[in-house]
Amino acid sequence: RAKSGILRGREFLMNDLYSFHETAEDLDKYYWEVGEAYKRIAKRLGLKGFARNTVDRRVEAVFEGEKENLDEIIKICKKGAFLSEVENVEVKWESSQKDTPSSFEITR
């Protein structure tokens, strides 16, 4: 069993993270607050990588770290964020990549 590796998840389809906002600025602030929560989880698990939205409303995420921590983040991704629905999580294991960030980043 591998002790470390990289997980490239490319099929995180979140149907909606329901929230209500009076302004676009408030929605944007909330988006980054949710992102910060995921960054804290990744930091706690010692993972590096990134997550970003794709144009077709999917979330692409790359995590790199110890196997047991990658297994934990897979469970978290399958569960989804509060009030969200995850249709599918496709897991693809790959070798470590040179372009992986040194921490975990959220991009748009």
mmCIF file of N, CA, C and O in Angstrom:
data_model
loop_
_atom_site.group_PDB
_atom_site.id
_atom_site.type_symbol
_atom_site.label_atom_id
_atom_site.label_comp_id
_atom_site.label_asym_id
_atom_site.label_seq_id
_atom_site.Cartn_x
_atom_site.Cartn_y
_atom_site.Cartn_z
ATOM 1 N N ARG A 1 0.846 -1.187 0.000
ATOM 2 C CA ARG A 1 0.000 0.000 0.000
ATOM 3 C C ARG A 1 0.882 1.237 0.000
ATOM 4 O O ARG A 1 1.802 1.353 0.793
ATOM 5 N N ALA A 2 0.557 2.156 -0.854
ATOM 6 C CA ALA A 2 1.333 3.394 -0.949
ATOM 7 C C ALA A 2 1.227 4.200 0.338
ATOM 8 O O ALA A 2 0.192 4.243 0.976
ATOM 9 N N LYS A 3 2.326 4.830 0.738
ATOM 10 C CA LYS A 3 2.324 5.656 1.943
ATOM 11 C C LYS A 3 2.100 7.128 1.623
ATOM 12 O O LYS A 3 1.789 7.910 2.496
ATOM 13 N N SER A 4 2.306 7.527 0.417
ATOM 14 C CA SER A 4 2.033 8.899 0.013
ATOM 15 C C SER A 4 1.746 8.898 -1.472
ATOM 16 O O SER A 4 1.927 7.904 -2.147
ATOM 17 N N GLY A 5 1.304 10.016 -1.951
ATOM 18 C CA GLY A 5 1.004 10.100 -3.373
ATOM 19 C C GLY A 5 0.219 11.342 -3.661
ATOM 20 O O GLY A 5 0.102 12.229 -2.829
ATOM 21 N N ILE A 6 -0.326 11.379 -4.836
ATOM 22 C CA ILE A 6 -1.124 12.532 -5.240
ATOM 23 C C ILE A 6 -2.479 12.028 -5.692
ATOM 24 O O ILE A 6 -2.599 10.977 -6.307
ATOM 25 N N LEU A 7 -3.483 12.728 -5.319
ATOM 26 C CA LEU A 7 -4.845 12.412 -5.695
ATOM 27 C C LEU A 7 -5.323 13.536 -6.594
ATOM 28 O O LEU A 7 -5.303 14.693 -6.206
ATOM 29 N N ARG A 8 -5.716 13.193 -7.783
ATOM 30 C CA ARG A 8 -6.272 14.200 -8.674
ATOM 31 C C ARG A 8 -7.749 13.878 -8.871
ATOM 32 O O ARG A 8 -8.095 12.923 -9.535
ATOM 33 N N GLY A 9 -8.588 14.657 -8.244
ATOM 34 C CA GLY A 9 -10.025 14.471 -8.376
ATOM 35 C C GLY A 9 -10.560 15.442 -9.407
ATOM 36 O O GLY A 9 -10.383 16.639 -9.268
ATOM 37 N N ARG A 10 -11.204 14.939 -10.422
ATOM 38 C CA ARG A 10 -11.659 15.805 -11.490
ATOM 39 C C ARG A 10 -13.166 15.781 -11.667
ATOM 40 O O ARG A 10 -13.679 16.356 -12.590
ATOM 41 N N GLU A 11 -13.898 15.112 -10.812
ATOM 42 C CA GLU A 11 -15.329 14.990 -11.010
ATOM 43 C C GLU A 11 -16.108 15.367 -9.758
ATOM 44 O O GLU A 11 -17.061 14.707 -9.400
ATOM 45 N N PHE A 12 -15.708 16.408 -9.088
ATOM 46 C CA PHE A 12 -16.437 16.855 -7.920
ATOM 47 C C PHE A 12 -17.565 17.755 -8.391
ATOM 48 O O PHE A 12 -17.368 18.936 -8.590
ATOM 49 N N LEU A 13 -18.746 17.205 -8.618
ATOM 50 C CA LEU A 13 -19.860 18.007 -9.105
ATOM 51 C C LEU A 13 -20.723 18.417 -7.922
ATOM 52 O O LEU A 13 -21.423 17.608 -7.335
ATOM 53 N N MET A 14 -20.616 19.675 -7.548
ATOM 54 C CA MET A 14 -21.413 20.202 -6.450
ATOM 55 C C MET A 14 -22.626 20.867 -7.085
ATOM 56 O O MET A 14 -22.481 21.815 -7.852
ATOM 57 N N ASN A 15 -23.806 20.377 -6.781
ATOM 58 C CA ASN A 15 -25.005 20.927 -7.403
ATOM 59 C C ASN A 15 -25.374 22.293 -6.886
ATOM 60 O O ASN A 15 -25.916 23.079 -7.574
ATOM 61 N N ASP A 16 -25.192 22.588 -5.686
ATOM 62 C CA ASP A 16 -25.430 23.929 -5.179
ATOM 63 C C ASP A 16 -25.010 23.975 -3.732
ATOM 64 O O ASP A 16 -25.264 23.051 -2.980
ATOM 65 N N LEU A 17 -24.378 25.040 -3.381
ATOM 66 C CA LEU A 17 -24.135 25.361 -1.987
ATOM 67 C C LEU A 17 -25.123 26.481 -1.719
ATOM 68 O O LEU A 17 -24.917 27.607 -2.126
ATOM 69 N N TYR A 18 -26.251 26.130 -1.131
ATOM 70 C CA TYR A 18 -27.338 27.085 -0.981
ATOM 71 C C TYR A 18 -26.981 28.162 0.037
ATOM 72 O O TYR A 18 -26.610 27.871 1.158
ATOM 73 N N SER A 19 -27.093 29.372 -0.386
ATOM 74 C CA SER A 19 -26.893 30.509 0.504
ATOM 75 C C SER A 19 -27.623 31.695 -0.108
ATOM 76 O O SER A 19 -27.870 31.745 -1.305
ATOM 77 N N PHE A 20 -27.978 32.631 0.735
ATOM 78 C CA PHE A 20 -28.733 33.789 0.285
ATOM 79 C C PHE A 20 -27.975 35.052 0.657
ATOM 80 O O PHE A 20 -27.533 35.206 1.790
ATOM 81 N N HIS A 21 -27.838 35.947 -0.305
ATOM 82 C CA HIS A 21 -27.044 37.160 -0.097
ATOM 83 C C HIS A 21 -27.749 38.346 -0.720
ATOM 84 O O HIS A 21 -28.370 38.238 -1.777
ATOM 85 N N GLU A 22 -27.621 39.469 -0.056
ATOM 86 C CA GLU A 22 -28.249 40.686 -0.555
ATOM 87 C C GLU A 22 -27.438 41.348 -1.659
ATOM 88 O O GLU A 22 -27.986 42.043 -2.504
ATOM 89 N N THR A 23 -26.130 41.131 -1.636
ATOM 90 C CA THR A 23 -25.273 41.788 -2.633
ATOM 91 C C THR A 23 -24.267 40.799 -3.207
ATOM 92 O O THR A 23 -23.969 39.758 -2.605
ATOM 93 N N ALA A 24 -23.743 41.137 -4.367
ATOM 94 C CA ALA A 24 -22.702 40.322 -4.984
ATOM 95 C C ALA A 24 -21.444 40.307 -4.121
ATOM 96 O O ALA A 24 -20.746 39.292 -4.035
ATOM 97 N N GLU A 25 -21.174 41.420 -3.453
ATOM 98 C CA GLU A 25 -20.002 41.499 -2.580
ATOM 99 C C GLU A 25 -20.130 40.527 -1.408
ATOM 100 O O GLU A 25 -19.163 39.880 -1.013
ATOM 101 N N ASP A 26 -21.340 40.423 -0.856
ATOM 102 C CA ASP A 26 -21.574 39.495 0.250
ATOM 103 C C ASP A 26 -21.413 38.042 -0.217
ATOM 104 O O ASP A 26 -20.839 37.210 0.485
ATOM 105 N N LEU A 27 -21.913 37.740 -1.417
ATOM 106 C CA LEU A 27 -21.749 36.401 -1.987
ATOM 107 C C LEU A 27 -20.270 36.085 -2.185
ATOM 108 O O LEU A 27 -19.808 34.994 -1.852
ATOM 109 N N ASP A 28 -19.519 37.044 -2.716
ATOM 110 C CA ASP A 28 -18.094 36.842 -2.935
ATOM 111 C C ASP A 28 -17.357 36.595 -1.613
ATOM 112 O O ASP A 28 -16.512 35.708 -1.515
ATOM 113 N N LYS A 29 -17.720 37.358 -0.603
ATOM 114 C CA LYS A 29 -17.114 37.181 0.727
ATOM 115 C C LYS A 29 -17.392 35.773 1.251
ATOM 116 O O LYS A 29 -16.510 35.095 1.768
ATOM 117 N N TYR A 30 -18.630 35.318 1.103
ATOM 118 C CA TYR A 30 -19.011 33.988 1.567
ATOM 119 C C TYR A 30 -18.239 32.892 0.825
ATOM 120 O O TYR A 30 -17.790 31.919 1.413
ATOM 121 N N TYR A 31 -18.086 33.059 -0.494
ATOM 122 C CA TYR A 31 -17.331 32.101 -1.303
ATOM 123 C C TYR A 31 -15.941 31.891 -0.720
ATOM 124 O O TYR A 31 -15.481 30.764 -0.548
ATOM 125 N N TRP A 32 -15.269 32.978 -0.391
ATOM 126 C CA TRP A 32 -13.908 32.870 0.134
ATOM 127 C C TRP A 32 -13.888 32.341 1.564
ATOM 128 O O TRP A 32 -12.944 31.667 1.966
ATOM 129 N N GLU A 33 -14.935 32.602 2.347
ATOM 130 C CA GLU A 33 -15.021 32.025 3.696
ATOM 131 C C GLU A 33 -15.122 30.503 3.628
ATOM 132 O O GLU A 33 -14.471 29.795 4.393
ATOM 133 N N VAL A 34 -15.938 29.996 2.708
ATOM 134 C CA VAL A 34 -16.052 28.548 2.529
ATOM 135 C C VAL A 34 -14.699 27.983 2.067
ATOM 136 O O VAL A 34 -14.244 26.950 2.554
ATOM 137 N N GLY A 35 -14.051 28.681 1.141
ATOM 138 C CA GLY A 35 -12.731 28.257 0.674
ATOM 139 C C GLY A 35 -11.725 28.188 1.805
ATOM 140 O O GLY A 35 -10.919 27.251 1.889
ATOM 141 N N GLU A 36 -11.762 29.167 2.691
ATOM 142 C CA GLU A 36 -10.843 29.174 3.838
ATOM 143 C C GLU A 36 -11.091 27.976 4.750
ATOM 144 O O GLU A 36 -10.154 27.411 5.317
ATOM 145 N N ALA A 37 -12.344 27.569 4.897
ATOM 146 C CA ALA A 37 -12.654 26.389 5.714
ATOM 147 C C ALA A 37 -11.998 25.144 5.118
ATOM 148 O O ALA A 37 -11.399 24.334 5.840
ATOM 149 N N TYR A 38 -12.077 25.001 3.799
ATOM 150 C CA TYR A 38 -11.429 23.854 3.151
ATOM 151 C C TYR A 38 -9.905 23.945 3.254
ATOM 152 O O TYR A 38 -9.225 22.925 3.399
ATOM 153 N N LYS A 39 -9.374 25.139 3.191
ATOM 154 C CA LYS A 39 -7.922 25.299 3.355
ATOM 155 C C LYS A 39 -7.486 24.859 4.746
ATOM 156 O O LYS A 39 -6.442 24.226 4.908
ATOM 157 N N ARG A 40 -8.294 25.177 5.767
ATOM 158 C CA ARG A 40 -7.962 24.746 7.137
ATOM 159 C C ARG A 40 -7.980 23.225 7.254
ATOM 160 O O ARG A 40 -7.131 22.631 7.915
ATOM 161 N N ILE A 41 -8.952 22.581 6.613
ATOM 162 C CA ILE A 41 -9.010 21.121 6.631
ATOM 163 C C ILE A 41 -7.760 20.541 5.972
ATOM 164 O O ILE A 41 -7.127 19.627 6.510
ATOM 165 N N ALA A 42 -7.395 21.058 4.804
ATOM 166 C CA ALA A 42 -6.205 20.570 4.101
ATOM 167 C C ALA A 42 -4.950 20.778 4.944
ATOM 168 O O ALA A 42 -4.091 19.892 5.026
ATOM 169 N N LYS A 43 -4.842 21.931 5.588
ATOM 170 C CA LYS A 43 -3.678 22.212 6.433
ATOM 171 C C LYS A 43 -3.625 21.234 7.601
ATOM 172 O O LYS A 43 -2.572 20.695 7.921
ATOM 173 N N ARG A 44 -4.775 20.993 8.230
ATOM 174 C CA ARG A 44 -4.834 20.061 9.359
ATOM 175 C C ARG A 44 -4.400 18.665 8.935
ATOM 176 O O ARG A 44 -3.743 17.950 9.686
ATOM 177 N N LEU A 45 -4.724 18.272 7.706
ATOM 178 C CA LEU A 45 -4.362 16.955 7.196
ATOM 179 C C LEU A 45 -2.968 16.929 6.566
ATOM 180 O O LEU A 45 -2.525 15.877 6.110
ATOM 181 N N GLY A 46 -2.304 18.078 6.513
ATOM 182 C CA GLY A 46 -0.964 18.131 5.928
ATOM 183 C C GLY A 46 -0.958 17.949 4.422
ATOM 184 O O GLY A 46 -0.010 17.410 3.852
ATOM 185 N N LEU A 47 -2.005 18.415 3.762
ATOM 186 C CA LEU A 47 -2.118 18.258 2.310
ATOM 187 C C LEU A 47 -1.746 19.543 1.597
ATOM 188 O O LEU A 47 -1.958 20.633 2.108
ATOM 189 N N LYS A 48 -1.215 19.387 0.415
ATOM 190 C CA LYS A 48 -0.974 20.543 -0.449
ATOM 191 C C LYS A 48 -1.684 20.284 -1.764
ATOM 192 O O LYS A 48 -2.075 19.160 -2.067
ATOM 193 N N GLY A 49 -1.881 21.332 -2.537
ATOM 194 C CA GLY A 49 -2.572 21.203 -3.805
ATOM 195 C C GLY A 49 -3.463 22.396 -4.072
ATOM 196 O O GLY A 49 -3.186 23.498 -3.619
ATOM 197 N N PHE A 50 -4.560 22.155 -4.778
ATOM 198 C CA PHE A 50 -5.463 23.253 -5.109
ATOM 199 C C PHE A 50 -6.854 22.732 -5.405
ATOM 200 O O PHE A 50 -7.055 21.548 -5.674
ATOM 201 N N ALA A 51 -7.810 23.624 -5.339
ATOM 202 C CA ALA A 51 -9.183 23.358 -5.788
ATOM 203 C C ALA A 51 -9.630 24.574 -6.576
ATOM 204 O O ALA A 51 -9.277 25.702 -6.248
ATOM 205 N N ARG A 52 -10.379 24.322 -7.642
ATOM 206 C CA ARG A 52 -10.880 25.425 -8.459
ATOM 207 C C ARG A 52 -12.175 25.007 -9.135
ATOM 208 O O ARG A 52 -12.429 23.832 -9.370
ATOM 209 N N ASN A 53 -12.989 25.980 -9.433
ATOM 210 C CA ASN A 53 -14.224 25.755 -10.174
ATOM 211 C C ASN A 53 -13.900 25.673 -11.655
ATOM 212 O O ASN A 53 -13.019 26.367 -12.147
ATOM 213 N N THR A 54 -14.658 24.834 -12.364
ATOM 214 C CA THR A 54 -14.518 24.759 -13.808
ATOM 215 C C THR A 54 -15.729 25.437 -14.439
ATOM 216 O O THR A 54 -16.723 25.708 -13.766
ATOM 217 N N VAL A 55 -15.660 25.712 -15.712
ATOM 218 C CA VAL A 55 -16.741 26.430 -16.387
ATOM 219 C C VAL A 55 -18.044 25.632 -16.407
ATOM 220 O O VAL A 55 -19.117 26.206 -16.534
ATOM 221 N N ASP A 56 -17.970 24.312 -16.272
ATOM 222 C CA ASP A 56 -19.182 23.494 -16.295
ATOM 223 C C ASP A 56 -19.704 23.174 -14.887
ATOM 224 O O ASP A 56 -20.376 22.179 -14.682
ATOM 225 N N ARG A 57 -19.377 24.027 -13.910
ATOM 226 C CA ARG A 57 -19.879 23.956 -12.531
ATOM 227 C C ARG A 57 -19.329 22.784 -11.739
ATOM 228 O O ARG A 57 -19.901 22.365 -10.763
ATOM 229 N N ARG A 58 -18.218 22.258 -12.145
ATOM 230 C CA ARG A 58 -17.571 21.205 -11.392
ATOM 231 C C ARG A 58 -16.472 21.829 -10.538
ATOM 232 O O ARG A 58 -16.097 22.969 -10.736
ATOM 233 N N VAL A 59 -15.996 21.035 -9.614
ATOM 234 C CA VAL A 59 -14.859 21.452 -8.806
ATOM 235 C C VAL A 59 -13.725 20.483 -9.103
ATOM 236 O O VAL A 59 -13.879 19.270 -8.972
ATOM 237 N N GLU A 60 -12.611 21.009 -9.550
ATOM 238 C CA GLU A 60 -11.418 20.204 -9.773
ATOM 239 C C GLU A 60 -10.511 20.402 -8.574
ATOM 240 O O GLU A 60 -10.252 21.533 -8.164
ATOM 241 N N ALA A 61 -10.052 19.307 -7.987
ATOM 242 C CA ALA A 61 -9.182 19.400 -6.820
ATOM 243 C C ALA A 61 -8.004 18.454 -6.978
ATOM 244 O O ALA A 61 -8.158 17.336 -7.470
ATOM 245 N N VAL A 62 -6.851 18.918 -6.561
ATOM 246 C CA VAL A 62 -5.638 18.107 -6.533
ATOM 247 C C VAL A 62 -5.107 18.163 -5.116
ATOM 248 O O VAL A 62 -4.896 19.246 -4.564
ATOM 249 N N PHE A 63 -4.921 17.009 -4.512
ATOM 250 C CA PHE A 63 -4.379 16.917 -3.157
ATOM 251 C C PHE A 63 -3.124 16.053 -3.196
ATOM 252 O O PHE A 63 -3.096 15.028 -3.866
ATOM 253 N N GLU A 64 -2.125 16.443 -2.453
ATOM 254 C CA GLU A 64 -0.909 15.656 -2.336
ATOM 255 C C GLU A 64 -0.558 15.541 -0.861
ATOM 256 O O GLU A 64 -0.596 16.531 -0.124
ATOM 257 N N GLY A 65 -0.247 14.322 -0.424
ATOM 258 C CA GLY A 65 0.096 14.113 0.977
ATOM 259 C C GLY A 65 0.155 12.643 1.315
ATOM 260 O O GLY A 65 0.218 11.781 0.433
ATOM 261 N N GLU A 66 0.123 12.347 2.607
ATOM 262 C CA GLU A 66 0.172 10.963 3.084
ATOM 263 C C GLU A 66 -1.125 10.234 2.725
ATOM 264 O O GLU A 66 -2.206 10.810 2.748
ATOM 265 N N LYS A 67 -1.006 8.955 2.418
ATOM 266 C CA LYS A 67 -2.144 8.147 1.956
ATOM 267 C C LYS A 67 -3.331 8.202 2.913
ATOM 268 O O LYS A 67 -4.462 8.393 2.480
ATOM 269 N N GLU A 68 -3.094 8.047 4.204
ATOM 270 C CA GLU A 68 -4.223 8.056 5.152
ATOM 271 C C GLU A 68 -4.948 9.398 5.164
ATOM 272 O O GLU A 68 -6.167 9.461 5.319
ATOM 273 N N ASN A 69 -4.212 10.486 4.963
ATOM 274 C CA ASN A 69 -4.831 11.813 4.910
ATOM 275 C C ASN A 69 -5.570 12.027 3.597
ATOM 276 O O ASN A 69 -6.595 12.707 3.562
ATOM 277 N N LEU A 70 -5.052 11.443 2.519
ATOM 278 C CA LEU A 70 -5.764 11.507 1.243
ATOM 279 C C LEU A 70 -7.074 10.723 1.329
ATOM 280 O O LEU A 70 -8.102 11.167 0.812
ATOM 281 N N ASP A 71 -7.046 9.573 2.006
ATOM 282 C CA ASP A 71 -8.280 8.808 2.204
ATOM 283 C C ASP A 71 -9.312 9.638 2.970
ATOM 284 O O ASP A 71 -10.501 9.600 2.667
ATOM 285 N N GLU A 72 -8.850 10.405 3.956
ATOM 286 C CA GLU A 72 -9.753 11.242 4.748
ATOM 287 C C GLU A 72 -10.370 12.358 3.898
ATOM 288 O O GLU A 72 -11.566 12.631 3.990
ATOM 289 N N ILE A 73 -9.564 13.003 3.064
ATOM 290 C CA ILE A 73 -10.098 14.092 2.239
ATOM 291 C C ILE A 73 -11.071 13.545 1.188
ATOM 292 O O ILE A 73 -12.030 14.216 0.813
ATOM 293 N N ILE A 74 -10.849 12.311 0.735
ATOM 294 C CA ILE A 74 -11.807 11.691 -0.191
ATOM 295 C C ILE A 74 -13.166 11.574 0.482
ATOM 296 O O ILE A 74 -14.199 11.915 -0.098
ATOM 297 N N LYS A 75 -13.184 11.116 1.738
ATOM 298 C CA LYS A 75 -14.446 11.010 2.485
ATOM 299 C C LYS A 75 -15.111 12.376 2.615
ATOM 300 O O LYS A 75 -16.328 12.509 2.455
ATOM 301 N N ILE A 76 -14.321 13.397 2.929
ATOM 302 C CA ILE A 76 -14.853 14.750 3.098
ATOM 303 C C ILE A 76 -15.436 15.258 1.775
ATOM 304 O O ILE A 76 -16.514 15.849 1.748
ATOM 305 N N CYS A 77 -14.736 15.014 0.671
ATOM 306 C CA CYS A 77 -15.219 15.465 -0.639
ATOM 307 C C CYS A 77 -16.506 14.750 -1.033
ATOM 308 O O CYS A 77 -17.409 15.353 -1.620
ATOM 309 N N LYS A 78 -16.604 13.469 -0.710
ATOM 310 C CA LYS A 78 -17.823 12.725 -1.037
ATOM 311 C C LYS A 78 -19.012 13.217 -0.224
ATOM 312 O O LYS A 78 -20.140 13.201 -0.704
ATOM 313 N N LYS A 79 -18.757 13.660 0.999
ATOM 314 C CA LYS A 79 -19.824 14.194 1.840
ATOM 315 C C LYS A 79 -20.261 15.569 1.348
ATOM 316 O O LYS A 79 -21.432 15.902 1.352
ATOM 317 N N GLY A 80 -19.316 16.392 0.935
ATOM 318 C CA GLY A 80 -19.631 17.731 0.441
ATOM 319 C C GLY A 80 -19.728 18.759 1.544
ATOM 320 O O GLY A 80 -19.727 18.432 2.727
ATOM 321 N N ALA A 81 -19.807 19.991 1.145
ATOM 322 C CA ALA A 81 -19.930 21.110 2.073
ATOM 323 C C ALA A 81 -21.346 21.151 2.641
ATOM 324 O O ALA A 81 -22.271 20.529 2.112
ATOM 325 N N PHE A 82 -21.505 21.901 3.695
ATOM 326 C CA PHE A 82 -22.800 22.074 4.336
ATOM 327 C C PHE A 82 -23.838 22.515 3.300
ATOM 328 O O PHE A 82 -23.615 23.448 2.533
ATOM 329 N N LEU A 83 -24.954 21.822 3.242
ATOM 330 C CA LEU A 83 -26.059 22.110 2.332
ATOM 331 C C LEU A 83 -25.689 21.980 0.852
ATOM 332 O O LEU A 83 -26.283 22.626 0.002
ATOM 333 N N SER A 84 -24.702 21.157 0.547
ATOM 334 C CA SER A 84 -24.365 20.927 -0.852
ATOM 335 C C SER A 84 -24.658 19.475 -1.193
ATOM 336 O O SER A 84 -24.842 18.634 -0.318
ATOM 337 N N GLU A 85 -24.725 19.191 -2.459
ATOM 338 C CA GLU A 85 -24.972 17.838 -2.925
ATOM 339 C C GLU A 85 -23.845 17.457 -3.881
ATOM 340 O O GLU A 85 -23.575 18.167 -4.850
ATOM 341 N N VAL A 86 -23.177 16.360 -3.606
ATOM 342 C CA VAL A 86 -22.112 15.877 -4.470
ATOM 343 C C VAL A 86 -22.661 14.703 -5.257
ATOM 344 O O VAL A 86 -23.099 13.708 -4.689
ATOM 345 N N GLU A 87 -22.660 14.816 -6.578
ATOM 346 C CA GLU A 87 -23.165 13.739 -7.421
ATOM 347 C C GLU A 87 -22.133 12.652 -7.632
ATOM 348 O O GLU A 87 -22.464 11.486 -7.695
ATOM 349 N N ASN A 88 -20.877 13.024 -7.782
ATOM 350 C CA ASN A 88 -19.859 12.044 -8.132
ATOM 351 C C ASN A 88 -18.485 12.562 -7.722
ATOM 352 O O ASN A 88 -18.208 13.743 -7.843
ATOM 353 N N VAL A 89 -17.648 11.678 -7.244
ATOM 354 C CA VAL A 89 -16.247 11.995 -6.988
ATOM 355 C C VAL A 89 -15.424 10.956 -7.730
ATOM 356 O O VAL A 89 -15.490 9.769 -7.422
ATOM 357 N N GLU A 90 -14.706 11.389 -8.722
ATOM 358 C CA GLU A 90 -13.840 10.506 -9.486
ATOM 359 C C GLU A 90 -12.429 10.667 -8.952
ATOM 360 O O GLU A 90 -11.886 11.771 -8.943
ATOM 361 N N VAL A 91 -11.829 9.590 -8.499
ATOM 362 C CA VAL A 91 -10.494 9.635 -7.918
ATOM 363 C C VAL A 91 -9.495 9.055 -8.910
ATOM 364 O O VAL A 91 -9.701 7.974 -9.449
ATOM 365 N N LYS A 92 -8.434 9.777 -9.132
ATOM 366 C CA LYS A 92 -7.373 9.326 -10.021
ATOM 367 C C LYS A 92 -6.052 9.503 -9.284
ATOM 368 O O LYS A 92 -5.714 10.607 -8.887
ATOM 369 N N TRP A 93 -5.332 8.420 -9.068
ATOM 370 C CA TRP A 93 -4.049 8.479 -8.374
ATOM 371 C C TRP A 93 -2.941 8.696 -9.390
ATOM 372 O O TRP A 93 -2.908 8.044 -10.431
ATOM 373 N N GLU A 94 -2.045 9.624 -9.082
ATOM 374 C CA GLU A 94 -0.917 9.925 -9.958
ATOM 375 C C GLU A 94 0.336 10.118 -9.125
ATOM 376 O O GLU A 94 0.272 10.278 -7.909
ATOM 377 N N SER A 95 1.455 10.158 -9.802
ATOM 378 C CA SER A 95 2.721 10.469 -9.142
ATOM 379 C C SER A 95 2.750 11.947 -8.775
ATOM 380 O O SER A 95 2.039 12.757 -9.357
ATOM 381 N N SER A 96 3.595 12.285 -7.841
ATOM 382 C CA SER A 96 3.752 13.675 -7.419
ATOM 383 C C SER A 96 4.130 14.544 -8.616
ATOM 384 O O SER A 96 4.869 14.123 -9.499
ATOM 385 N N GLN A 97 3.603 15.770 -8.627
ATOM 386 C CA GLN A 97 3.848 16.694 -9.731
ATOM 387 C C GLN A 97 4.711 17.866 -9.272
ATOM 388 O O GLN A 97 4.571 18.336 -8.148
ATOM 389 N N LYS A 98 5.566 18.345 -10.141
ATOM 390 C CA LYS A 98 6.415 19.490 -9.805
ATOM 391 C C LYS A 98 5.613 20.775 -9.637
ATOM 392 O O LYS A 98 6.012 21.666 -8.903
ATOM 393 N N ASP A 99 4.467 20.866 -10.308
ATOM 394 C CA ASP A 99 3.700 22.117 -10.278
ATOM 395 C C ASP A 99 2.702 22.189 -9.118
ATOM 396 O O ASP A 99 1.944 23.138 -9.021
ATOM 397 N N THR A 100 2.704 21.205 -8.223
ATOM 398 C CA THR A 100 1.797 21.241 -7.075
ATOM 399 C C THR A 100 2.225 22.361 -6.132
ATOM 400 O O THR A 100 3.392 22.451 -5.768
ATOM 401 N N PRO A 101 1.299 23.222 -5.719
ATOM 402 C CA PRO A 101 1.654 24.310 -4.787
ATOM 403 C C PRO A 101 2.233 23.761 -3.482
ATOM 404 O O PRO A 101 1.989 22.608 -3.118
ATOM 405 N N SER A 102 2.947 24.592 -2.751
ATOM 406 C CA SER A 102 3.567 24.168 -1.490
ATOM 407 C C SER A 102 2.579 24.127 -0.337
ATOM 408 O O SER A 102 2.888 23.630 0.741
ATOM 409 N N SER A 103 1.376 24.671 -0.536
ATOM 410 C CA SER A 103 0.306 24.613 0.455
ATOM 411 C C SER A 103 -0.967 24.272 -0.305
ATOM 412 O O SER A 103 -0.909 23.849 -1.442
ATOM 413 N N PHE A 104 -2.124 24.447 0.313
ATOM 414 C CA PHE A 104 -3.380 24.211 -0.381
ATOM 415 C C PHE A 104 -4.002 25.542 -0.743
ATOM 416 O O PHE A 104 -4.137 26.415 0.097
ATOM 417 N N GLU A 105 -4.372 25.709 -2.014
ATOM 418 C CA GLU A 105 -4.893 26.971 -2.513
ATOM 419 C C GLU A 105 -6.297 26.790 -3.099
ATOM 420 O O GLU A 105 -6.602 25.755 -3.662
ATOM 421 N N ILE A 106 -7.103 27.805 -2.961
ATOM 422 C CA ILE A 106 -8.411 27.865 -3.599
ATOM 423 C C ILE A 106 -8.337 28.954 -4.664
ATOM 424 O O ILE A 106 -7.935 30.078 -4.390
ATOM 425 N N THR A 107 -8.709 28.604 -5.890
ATOM 426 C CA THR A 107 -8.713 29.579 -6.974
ATOM 427 C C THR A 107 -10.101 29.608 -7.588
ATOM 428 O O THR A 107 -10.925 28.747 -7.334
ATOM 429 N N ARG A 108 -10.349 30.591 -8.389
ATOM 430 C CA ARG A 108 -11.644 30.694 -9.068
ATOM 431 C C ARG A 108 -11.527 30.382 -10.511
ATOM 432 O O ARG A 108 -10.596 30.583 -11.151
#
